[in-house]
PDB file of C-alpha atoms in Angstrom:
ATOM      1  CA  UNK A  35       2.846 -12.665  50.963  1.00 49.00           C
ATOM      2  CA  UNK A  36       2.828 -12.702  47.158  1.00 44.00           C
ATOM      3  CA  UNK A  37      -1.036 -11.492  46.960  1.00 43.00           C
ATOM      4  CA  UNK A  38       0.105  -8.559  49.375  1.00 38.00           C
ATOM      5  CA  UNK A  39       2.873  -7.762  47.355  1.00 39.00           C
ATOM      6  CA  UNK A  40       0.961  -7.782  43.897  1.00 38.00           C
ATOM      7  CA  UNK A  41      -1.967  -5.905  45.739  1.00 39.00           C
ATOM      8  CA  UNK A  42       0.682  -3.238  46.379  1.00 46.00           C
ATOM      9  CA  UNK A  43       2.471  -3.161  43.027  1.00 42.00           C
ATOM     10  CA  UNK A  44      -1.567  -2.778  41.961  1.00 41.00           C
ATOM     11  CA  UNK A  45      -2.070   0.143  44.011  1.00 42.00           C
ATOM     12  CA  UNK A  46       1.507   1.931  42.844  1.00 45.00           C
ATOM     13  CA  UNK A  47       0.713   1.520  39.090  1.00 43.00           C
ATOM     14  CA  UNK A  48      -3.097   2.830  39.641  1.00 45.00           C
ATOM     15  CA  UNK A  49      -1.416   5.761  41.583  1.00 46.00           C
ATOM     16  CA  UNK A  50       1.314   6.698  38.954  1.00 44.00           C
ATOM     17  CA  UNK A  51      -1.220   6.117  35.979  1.00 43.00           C
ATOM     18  CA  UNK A  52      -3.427   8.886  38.182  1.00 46.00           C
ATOM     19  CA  UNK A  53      -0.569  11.847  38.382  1.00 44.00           C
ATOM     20  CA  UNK A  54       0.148  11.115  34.354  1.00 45.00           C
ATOM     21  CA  UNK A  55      -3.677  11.427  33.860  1.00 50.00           C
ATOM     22  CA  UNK A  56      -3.780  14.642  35.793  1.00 55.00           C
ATOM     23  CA  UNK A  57      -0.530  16.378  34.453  1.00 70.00           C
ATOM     24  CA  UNK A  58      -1.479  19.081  31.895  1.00 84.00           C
ATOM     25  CA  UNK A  59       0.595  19.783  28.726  1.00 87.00           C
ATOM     26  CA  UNK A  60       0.184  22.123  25.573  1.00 90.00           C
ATOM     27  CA  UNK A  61       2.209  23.209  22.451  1.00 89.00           C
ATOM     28  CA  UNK A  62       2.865  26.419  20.787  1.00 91.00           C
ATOM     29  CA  UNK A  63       4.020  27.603  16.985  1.00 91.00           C
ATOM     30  CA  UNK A  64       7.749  29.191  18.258  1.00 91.00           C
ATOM     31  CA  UNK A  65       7.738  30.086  14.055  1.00 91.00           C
ATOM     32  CA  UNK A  66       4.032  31.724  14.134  1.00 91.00           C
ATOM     33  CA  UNK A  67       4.954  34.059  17.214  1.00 93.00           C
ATOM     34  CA  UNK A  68       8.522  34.933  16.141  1.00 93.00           C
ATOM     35  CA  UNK A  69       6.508  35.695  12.304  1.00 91.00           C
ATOM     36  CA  UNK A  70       4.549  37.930  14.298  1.00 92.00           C
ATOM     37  CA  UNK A  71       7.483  40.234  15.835  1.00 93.00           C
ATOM     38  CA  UNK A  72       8.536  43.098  13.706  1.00 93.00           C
ATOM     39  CA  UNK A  73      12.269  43.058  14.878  1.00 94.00           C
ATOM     40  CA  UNK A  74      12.986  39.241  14.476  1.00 94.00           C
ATOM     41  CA  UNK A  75      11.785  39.575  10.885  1.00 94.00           C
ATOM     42  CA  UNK A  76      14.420  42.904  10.695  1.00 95.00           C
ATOM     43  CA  UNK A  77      16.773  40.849  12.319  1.00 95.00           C
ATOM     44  CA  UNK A  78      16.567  38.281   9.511  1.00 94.00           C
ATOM     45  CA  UNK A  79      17.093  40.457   6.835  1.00 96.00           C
ATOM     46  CA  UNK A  80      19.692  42.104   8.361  1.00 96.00           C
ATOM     47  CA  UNK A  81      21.702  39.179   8.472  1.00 96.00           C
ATOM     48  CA  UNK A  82      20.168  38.159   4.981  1.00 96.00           C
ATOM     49  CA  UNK A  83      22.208  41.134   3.517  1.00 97.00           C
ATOM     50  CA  UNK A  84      25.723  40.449   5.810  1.00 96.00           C
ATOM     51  CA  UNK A  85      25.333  36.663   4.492  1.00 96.00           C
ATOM     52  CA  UNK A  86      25.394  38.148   0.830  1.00 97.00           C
ATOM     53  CA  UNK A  87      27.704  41.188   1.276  1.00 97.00           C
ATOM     54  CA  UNK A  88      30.561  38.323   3.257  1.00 97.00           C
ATOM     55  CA  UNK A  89      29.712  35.231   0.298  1.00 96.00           C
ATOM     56  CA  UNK A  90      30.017  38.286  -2.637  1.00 97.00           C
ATOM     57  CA  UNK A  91      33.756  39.400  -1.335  1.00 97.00           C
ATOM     58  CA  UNK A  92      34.723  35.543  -0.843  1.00 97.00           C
ATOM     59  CA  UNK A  93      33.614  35.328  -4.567  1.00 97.00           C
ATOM     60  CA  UNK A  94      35.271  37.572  -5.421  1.00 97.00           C
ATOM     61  CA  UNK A  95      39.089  36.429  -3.913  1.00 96.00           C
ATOM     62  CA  UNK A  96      38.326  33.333  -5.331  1.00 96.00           C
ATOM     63  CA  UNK A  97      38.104  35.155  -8.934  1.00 97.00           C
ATOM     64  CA  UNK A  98      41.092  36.749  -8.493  1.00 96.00           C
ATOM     65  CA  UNK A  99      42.758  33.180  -7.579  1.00 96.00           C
ATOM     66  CA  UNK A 100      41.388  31.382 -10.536  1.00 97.00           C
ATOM     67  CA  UNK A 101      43.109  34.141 -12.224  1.00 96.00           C
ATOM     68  CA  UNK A 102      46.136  34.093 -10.630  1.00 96.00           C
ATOM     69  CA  UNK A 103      46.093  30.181 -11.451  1.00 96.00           C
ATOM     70  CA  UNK A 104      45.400  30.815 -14.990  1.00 96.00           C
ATOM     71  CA  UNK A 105      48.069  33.178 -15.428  1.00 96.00           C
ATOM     72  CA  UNK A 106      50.693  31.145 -14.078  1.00 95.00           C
ATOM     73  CA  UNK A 107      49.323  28.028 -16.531  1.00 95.00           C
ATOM     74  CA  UNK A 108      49.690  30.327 -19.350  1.00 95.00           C
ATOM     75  CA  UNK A 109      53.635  31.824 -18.134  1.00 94.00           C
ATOM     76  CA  UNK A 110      54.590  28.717 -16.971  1.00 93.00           C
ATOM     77  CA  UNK A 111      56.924  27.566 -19.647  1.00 93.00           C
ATOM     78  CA  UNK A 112      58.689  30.568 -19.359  1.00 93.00           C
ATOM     79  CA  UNK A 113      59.470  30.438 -16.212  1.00 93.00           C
ATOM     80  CA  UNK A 114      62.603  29.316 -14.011  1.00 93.00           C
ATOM     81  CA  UNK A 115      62.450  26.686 -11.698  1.00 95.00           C
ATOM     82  CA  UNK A 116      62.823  29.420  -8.917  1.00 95.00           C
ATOM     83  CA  UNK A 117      59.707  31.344 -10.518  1.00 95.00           C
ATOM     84  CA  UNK A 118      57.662  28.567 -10.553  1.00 95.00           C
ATOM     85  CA  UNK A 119      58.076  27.594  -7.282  1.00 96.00           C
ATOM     86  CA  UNK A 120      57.349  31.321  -5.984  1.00 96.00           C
ATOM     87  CA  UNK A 121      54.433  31.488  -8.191  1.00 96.00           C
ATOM     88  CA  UNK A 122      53.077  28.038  -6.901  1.00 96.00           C
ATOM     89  CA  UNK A 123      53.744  29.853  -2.917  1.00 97.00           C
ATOM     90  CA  UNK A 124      51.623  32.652  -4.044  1.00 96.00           C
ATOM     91  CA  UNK A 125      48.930  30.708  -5.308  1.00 96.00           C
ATOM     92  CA  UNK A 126      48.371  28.357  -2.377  1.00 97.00           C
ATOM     93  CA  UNK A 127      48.988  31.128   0.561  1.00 96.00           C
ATOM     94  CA  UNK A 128      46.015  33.022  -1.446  1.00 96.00           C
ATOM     95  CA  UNK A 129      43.895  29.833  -1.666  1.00 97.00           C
ATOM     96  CA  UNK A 130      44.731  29.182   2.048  1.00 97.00           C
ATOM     97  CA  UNK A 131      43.736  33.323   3.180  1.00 97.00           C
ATOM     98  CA  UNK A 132      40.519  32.531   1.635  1.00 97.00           C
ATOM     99  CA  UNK A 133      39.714  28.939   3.444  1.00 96.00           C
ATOM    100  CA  UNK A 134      40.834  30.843   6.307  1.00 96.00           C
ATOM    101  CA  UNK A 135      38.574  34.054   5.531  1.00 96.00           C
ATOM    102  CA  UNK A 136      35.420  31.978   4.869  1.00 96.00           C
ATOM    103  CA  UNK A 137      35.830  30.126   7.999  1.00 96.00           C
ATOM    104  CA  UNK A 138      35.750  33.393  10.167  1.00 96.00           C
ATOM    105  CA  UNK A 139      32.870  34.266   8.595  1.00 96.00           C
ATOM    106  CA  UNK A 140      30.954  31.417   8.150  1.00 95.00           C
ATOM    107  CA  UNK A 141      32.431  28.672  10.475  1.00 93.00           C
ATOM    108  CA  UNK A 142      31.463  27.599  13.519  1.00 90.00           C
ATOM    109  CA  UNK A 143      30.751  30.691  16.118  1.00 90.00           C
ATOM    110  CA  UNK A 144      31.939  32.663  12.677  1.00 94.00           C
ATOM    111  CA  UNK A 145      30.632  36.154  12.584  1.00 96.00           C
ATOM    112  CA  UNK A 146      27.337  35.397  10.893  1.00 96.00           C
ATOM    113  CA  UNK A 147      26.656  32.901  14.270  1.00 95.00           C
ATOM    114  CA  UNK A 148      27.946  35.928  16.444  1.00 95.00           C
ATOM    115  CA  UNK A 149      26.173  38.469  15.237  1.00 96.00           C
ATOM    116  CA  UNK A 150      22.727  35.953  14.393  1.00 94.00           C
ATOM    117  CA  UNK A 151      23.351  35.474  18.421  1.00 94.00           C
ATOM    118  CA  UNK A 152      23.863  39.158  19.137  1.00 95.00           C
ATOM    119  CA  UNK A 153      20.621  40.357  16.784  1.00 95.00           C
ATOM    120  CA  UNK A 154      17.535  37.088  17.491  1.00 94.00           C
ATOM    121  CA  UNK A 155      18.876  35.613  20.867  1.00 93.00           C
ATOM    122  CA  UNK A 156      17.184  38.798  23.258  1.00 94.00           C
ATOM    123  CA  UNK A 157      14.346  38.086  20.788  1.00 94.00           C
ATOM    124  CA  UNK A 158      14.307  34.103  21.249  1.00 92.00           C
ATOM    125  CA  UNK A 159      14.658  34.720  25.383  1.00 93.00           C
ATOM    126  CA  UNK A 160      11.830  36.972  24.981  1.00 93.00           C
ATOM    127  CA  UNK A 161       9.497  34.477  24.000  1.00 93.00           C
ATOM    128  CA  UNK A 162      10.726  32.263  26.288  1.00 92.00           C
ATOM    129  CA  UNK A 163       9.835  33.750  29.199  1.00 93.00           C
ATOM    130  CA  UNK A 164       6.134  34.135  27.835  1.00 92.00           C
ATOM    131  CA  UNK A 165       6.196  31.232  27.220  1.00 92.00           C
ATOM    132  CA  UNK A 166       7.311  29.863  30.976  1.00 91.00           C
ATOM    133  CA  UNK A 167       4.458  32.457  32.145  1.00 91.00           C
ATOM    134  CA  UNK A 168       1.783  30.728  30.053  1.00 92.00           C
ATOM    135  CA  UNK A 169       3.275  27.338  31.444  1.00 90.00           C
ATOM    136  CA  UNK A 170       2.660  28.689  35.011  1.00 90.00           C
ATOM    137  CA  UNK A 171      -0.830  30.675  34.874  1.00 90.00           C
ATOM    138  CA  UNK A 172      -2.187  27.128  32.729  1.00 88.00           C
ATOM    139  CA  UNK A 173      -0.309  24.934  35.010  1.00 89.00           C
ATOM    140  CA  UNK A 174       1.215  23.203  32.074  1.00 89.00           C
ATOM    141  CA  UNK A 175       3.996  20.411  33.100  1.00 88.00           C
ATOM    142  CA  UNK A 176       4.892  20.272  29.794  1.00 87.00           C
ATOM    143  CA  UNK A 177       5.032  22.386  26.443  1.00 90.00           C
ATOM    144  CA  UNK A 178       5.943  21.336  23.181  1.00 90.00           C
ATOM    145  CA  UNK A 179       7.263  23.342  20.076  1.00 89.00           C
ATOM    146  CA  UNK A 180       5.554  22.620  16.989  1.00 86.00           C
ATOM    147  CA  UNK A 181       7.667  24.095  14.763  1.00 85.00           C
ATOM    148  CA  UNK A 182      10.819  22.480  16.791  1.00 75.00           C
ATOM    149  CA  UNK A 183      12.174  19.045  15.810  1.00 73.00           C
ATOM    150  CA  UNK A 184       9.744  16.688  17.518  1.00 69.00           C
ATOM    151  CA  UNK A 185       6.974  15.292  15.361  1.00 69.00           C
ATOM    152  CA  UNK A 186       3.661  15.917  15.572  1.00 68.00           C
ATOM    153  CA  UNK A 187       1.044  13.758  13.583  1.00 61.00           C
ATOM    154  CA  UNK A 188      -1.814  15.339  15.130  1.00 70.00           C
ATOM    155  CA  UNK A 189      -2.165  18.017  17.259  1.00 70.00           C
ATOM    156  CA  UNK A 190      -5.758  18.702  19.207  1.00 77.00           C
ATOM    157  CA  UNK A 191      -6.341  22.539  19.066  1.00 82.00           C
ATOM    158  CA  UNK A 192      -7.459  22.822  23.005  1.00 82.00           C
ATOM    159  CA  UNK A 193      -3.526  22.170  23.516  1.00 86.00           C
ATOM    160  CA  UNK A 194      -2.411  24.912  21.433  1.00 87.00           C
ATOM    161  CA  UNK A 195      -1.245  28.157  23.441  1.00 89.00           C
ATOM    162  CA  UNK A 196       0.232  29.771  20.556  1.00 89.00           C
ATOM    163  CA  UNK A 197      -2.064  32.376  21.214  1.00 90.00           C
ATOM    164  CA  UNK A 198      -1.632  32.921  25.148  1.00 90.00           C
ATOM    165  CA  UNK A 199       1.914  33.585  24.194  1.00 92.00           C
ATOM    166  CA  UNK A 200       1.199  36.109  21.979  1.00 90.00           C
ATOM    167  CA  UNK A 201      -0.901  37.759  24.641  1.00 90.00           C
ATOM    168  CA  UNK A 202       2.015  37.672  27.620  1.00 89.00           C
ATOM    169  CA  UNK A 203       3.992  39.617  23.972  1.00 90.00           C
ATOM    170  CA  UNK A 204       1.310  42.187  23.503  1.00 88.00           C
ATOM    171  CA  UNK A 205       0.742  40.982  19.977  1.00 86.00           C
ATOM    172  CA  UNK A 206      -2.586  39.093  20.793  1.00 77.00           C
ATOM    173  CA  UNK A 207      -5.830  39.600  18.221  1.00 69.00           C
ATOM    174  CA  UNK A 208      -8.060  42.357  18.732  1.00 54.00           C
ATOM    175  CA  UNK A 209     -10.776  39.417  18.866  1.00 53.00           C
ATOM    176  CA  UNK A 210      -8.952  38.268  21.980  1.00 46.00           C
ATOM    177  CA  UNK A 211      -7.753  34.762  20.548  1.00 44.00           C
ATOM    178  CA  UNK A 212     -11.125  33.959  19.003  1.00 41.00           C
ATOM    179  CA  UNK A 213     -10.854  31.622  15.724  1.00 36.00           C
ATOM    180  CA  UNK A 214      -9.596  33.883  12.353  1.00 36.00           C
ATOM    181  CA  UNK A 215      -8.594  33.161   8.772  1.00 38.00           C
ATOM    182  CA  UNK A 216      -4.620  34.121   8.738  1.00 39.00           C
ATOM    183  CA  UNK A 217      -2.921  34.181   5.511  1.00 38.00           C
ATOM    184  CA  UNK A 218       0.058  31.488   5.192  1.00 40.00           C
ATOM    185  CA  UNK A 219       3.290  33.105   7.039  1.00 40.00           C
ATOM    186  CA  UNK A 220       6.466  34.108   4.744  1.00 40.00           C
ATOM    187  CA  UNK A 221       9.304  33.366   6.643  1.00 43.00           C
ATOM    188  CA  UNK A 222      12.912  34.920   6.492  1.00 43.00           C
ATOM    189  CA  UNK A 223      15.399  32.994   3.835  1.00 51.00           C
ATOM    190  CA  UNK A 224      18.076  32.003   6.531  1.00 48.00           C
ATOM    191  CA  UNK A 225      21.849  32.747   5.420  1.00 49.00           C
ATOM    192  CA  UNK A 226      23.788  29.781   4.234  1.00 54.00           C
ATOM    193  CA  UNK A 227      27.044  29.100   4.373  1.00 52.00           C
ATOM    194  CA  UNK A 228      28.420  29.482   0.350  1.00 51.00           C
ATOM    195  CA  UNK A 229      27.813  26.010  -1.393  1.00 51.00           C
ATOM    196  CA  UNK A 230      31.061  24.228  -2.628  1.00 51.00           C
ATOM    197  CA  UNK A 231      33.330  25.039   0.353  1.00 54.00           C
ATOM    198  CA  UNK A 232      34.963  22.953   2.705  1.00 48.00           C
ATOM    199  CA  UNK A 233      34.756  25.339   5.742  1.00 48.00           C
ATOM    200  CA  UNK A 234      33.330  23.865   8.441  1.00 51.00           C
ATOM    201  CA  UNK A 235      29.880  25.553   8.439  1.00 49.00           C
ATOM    202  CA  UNK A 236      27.738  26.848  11.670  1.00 50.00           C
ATOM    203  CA  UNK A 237      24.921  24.478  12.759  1.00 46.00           C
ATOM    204  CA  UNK A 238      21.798  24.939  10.977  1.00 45.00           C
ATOM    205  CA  UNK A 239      18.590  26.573  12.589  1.00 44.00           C
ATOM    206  CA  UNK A 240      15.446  24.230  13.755  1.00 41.00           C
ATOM    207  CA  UNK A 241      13.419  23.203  10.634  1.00 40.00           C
ATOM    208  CA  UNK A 242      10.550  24.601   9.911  1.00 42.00           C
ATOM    209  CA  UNK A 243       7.019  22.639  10.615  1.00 40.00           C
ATOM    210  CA  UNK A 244       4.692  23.029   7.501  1.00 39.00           C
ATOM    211  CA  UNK A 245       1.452  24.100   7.485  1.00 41.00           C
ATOM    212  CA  UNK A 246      -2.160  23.332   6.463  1.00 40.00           C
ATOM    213  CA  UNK A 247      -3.316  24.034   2.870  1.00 38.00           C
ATOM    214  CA  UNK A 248      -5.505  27.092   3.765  1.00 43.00           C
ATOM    215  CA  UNK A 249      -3.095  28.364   6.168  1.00 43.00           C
ATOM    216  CA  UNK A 250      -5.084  29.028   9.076  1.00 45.00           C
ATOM    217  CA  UNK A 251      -4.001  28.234  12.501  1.00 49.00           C
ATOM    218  CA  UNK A 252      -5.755  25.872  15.382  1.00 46.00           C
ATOM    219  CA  UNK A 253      -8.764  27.166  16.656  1.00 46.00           C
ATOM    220  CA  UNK A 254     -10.351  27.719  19.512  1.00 47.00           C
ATOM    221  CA  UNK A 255      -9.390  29.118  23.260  1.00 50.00           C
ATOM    222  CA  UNK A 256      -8.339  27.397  26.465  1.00 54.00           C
ATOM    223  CA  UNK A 257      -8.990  29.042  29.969  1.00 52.00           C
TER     224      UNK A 257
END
């Protein structure tokens, strides 16, 4: 009874270690293709230039409350009891409208996150689906992101499908995906929240994966 049932727990683990053997997988550079669209790079600087225009008027208020704090420093002996204690209202509603203020900006699902959402998600989905189609026509059970959290020590070329992607986004070479020197890829500064504040901040974007020396990517093509 015990050889059958280790002659069958045999046979299971020979079977599974068969279907892991045969299940295909790839990865693709989600930073390299997005690089390569026109209106995701727009998109960045477009919210590059809110990010500034929204952290220059919060600068700004906060000038004009140092000031108003400085002013009632230098007064302050001359004031009533009364006067102070209106002054000291003024000065912390202002401080308060300006917490407040950065918070709808900059906070969590803050207008920068909105309109981020509104201007690269359509973008993002985009790539998605060509990348799903790529998954499908290769038969790929799974696909990993390079660029994405997950760390890759090594990655083997003939599992890169950065370029079949590219193709399903009619931005593929001319060379049809055949090996090519590429230049190093400038990427979009992403807008940050204004340093010193306690507003609670928007999560940050996926970190970026770095790159070889030379800059080229993986080559070689897959069928």
């Amino acid at each position: 009874m015990k050889k059958l049932l280790l002659l069958s727990l045999l046979v299971l683990l020979c079977a599974t270690a068969q279907v892991a053997q045969a299940q295909k997988f790839g990865y693709i550079d989600s930073e390299y293709v997005l690089s390569k669209i026109p209106a995701y790079s727009t998109a960045q600087q477009e919210l590059n230039t809110l990010s500034g225009n929204w952290q220059k008027d919060i600068e700004n208020q906060k000038k004009d409350l140092d000031k108003m704090y400085r002013t009632y420093q230098a007064e302050e002996v001359l004031l009533t009891e009364p006067m102070k204690k209106k002054r000291q209202e003024e000065i912390l509603k202002k401080e308060q409208e300006i917490k407040g203020y950065q918070n709808k900006i900059f906070g969590f699902e803050g207008q920068l996150f909105k309109k981020r959402q509104e201007l690269t998600k359509p973008i993002q989905d985009q790539v998605f689906e060509a990348v799903e189609k790529v998954a499908k026509k290769k038969q790929l059970a799974i696909v990993f992101d390079k660029s994405g959290d997950l760390t890759m020590l090594y990655t083997n070329p003939v599992h890169d499908y950065t370029e079949f992607v590219l193709e399903e986004l009619g931005l593929a070479n001319e060379d049809r995906n055949q090996p090519g020197q590429k230049g190093a890829v400038r990427t979009v500064e992403t807008p940050k929240t204004p340093a010193g504040d306690t507003a609670d901040s928007e999560p940050e974007p996926t970190p970026r994966a770095t790159r070889s020396a030379n800059g080229q990517r993986p080559t070689g093509r897959k069928n």
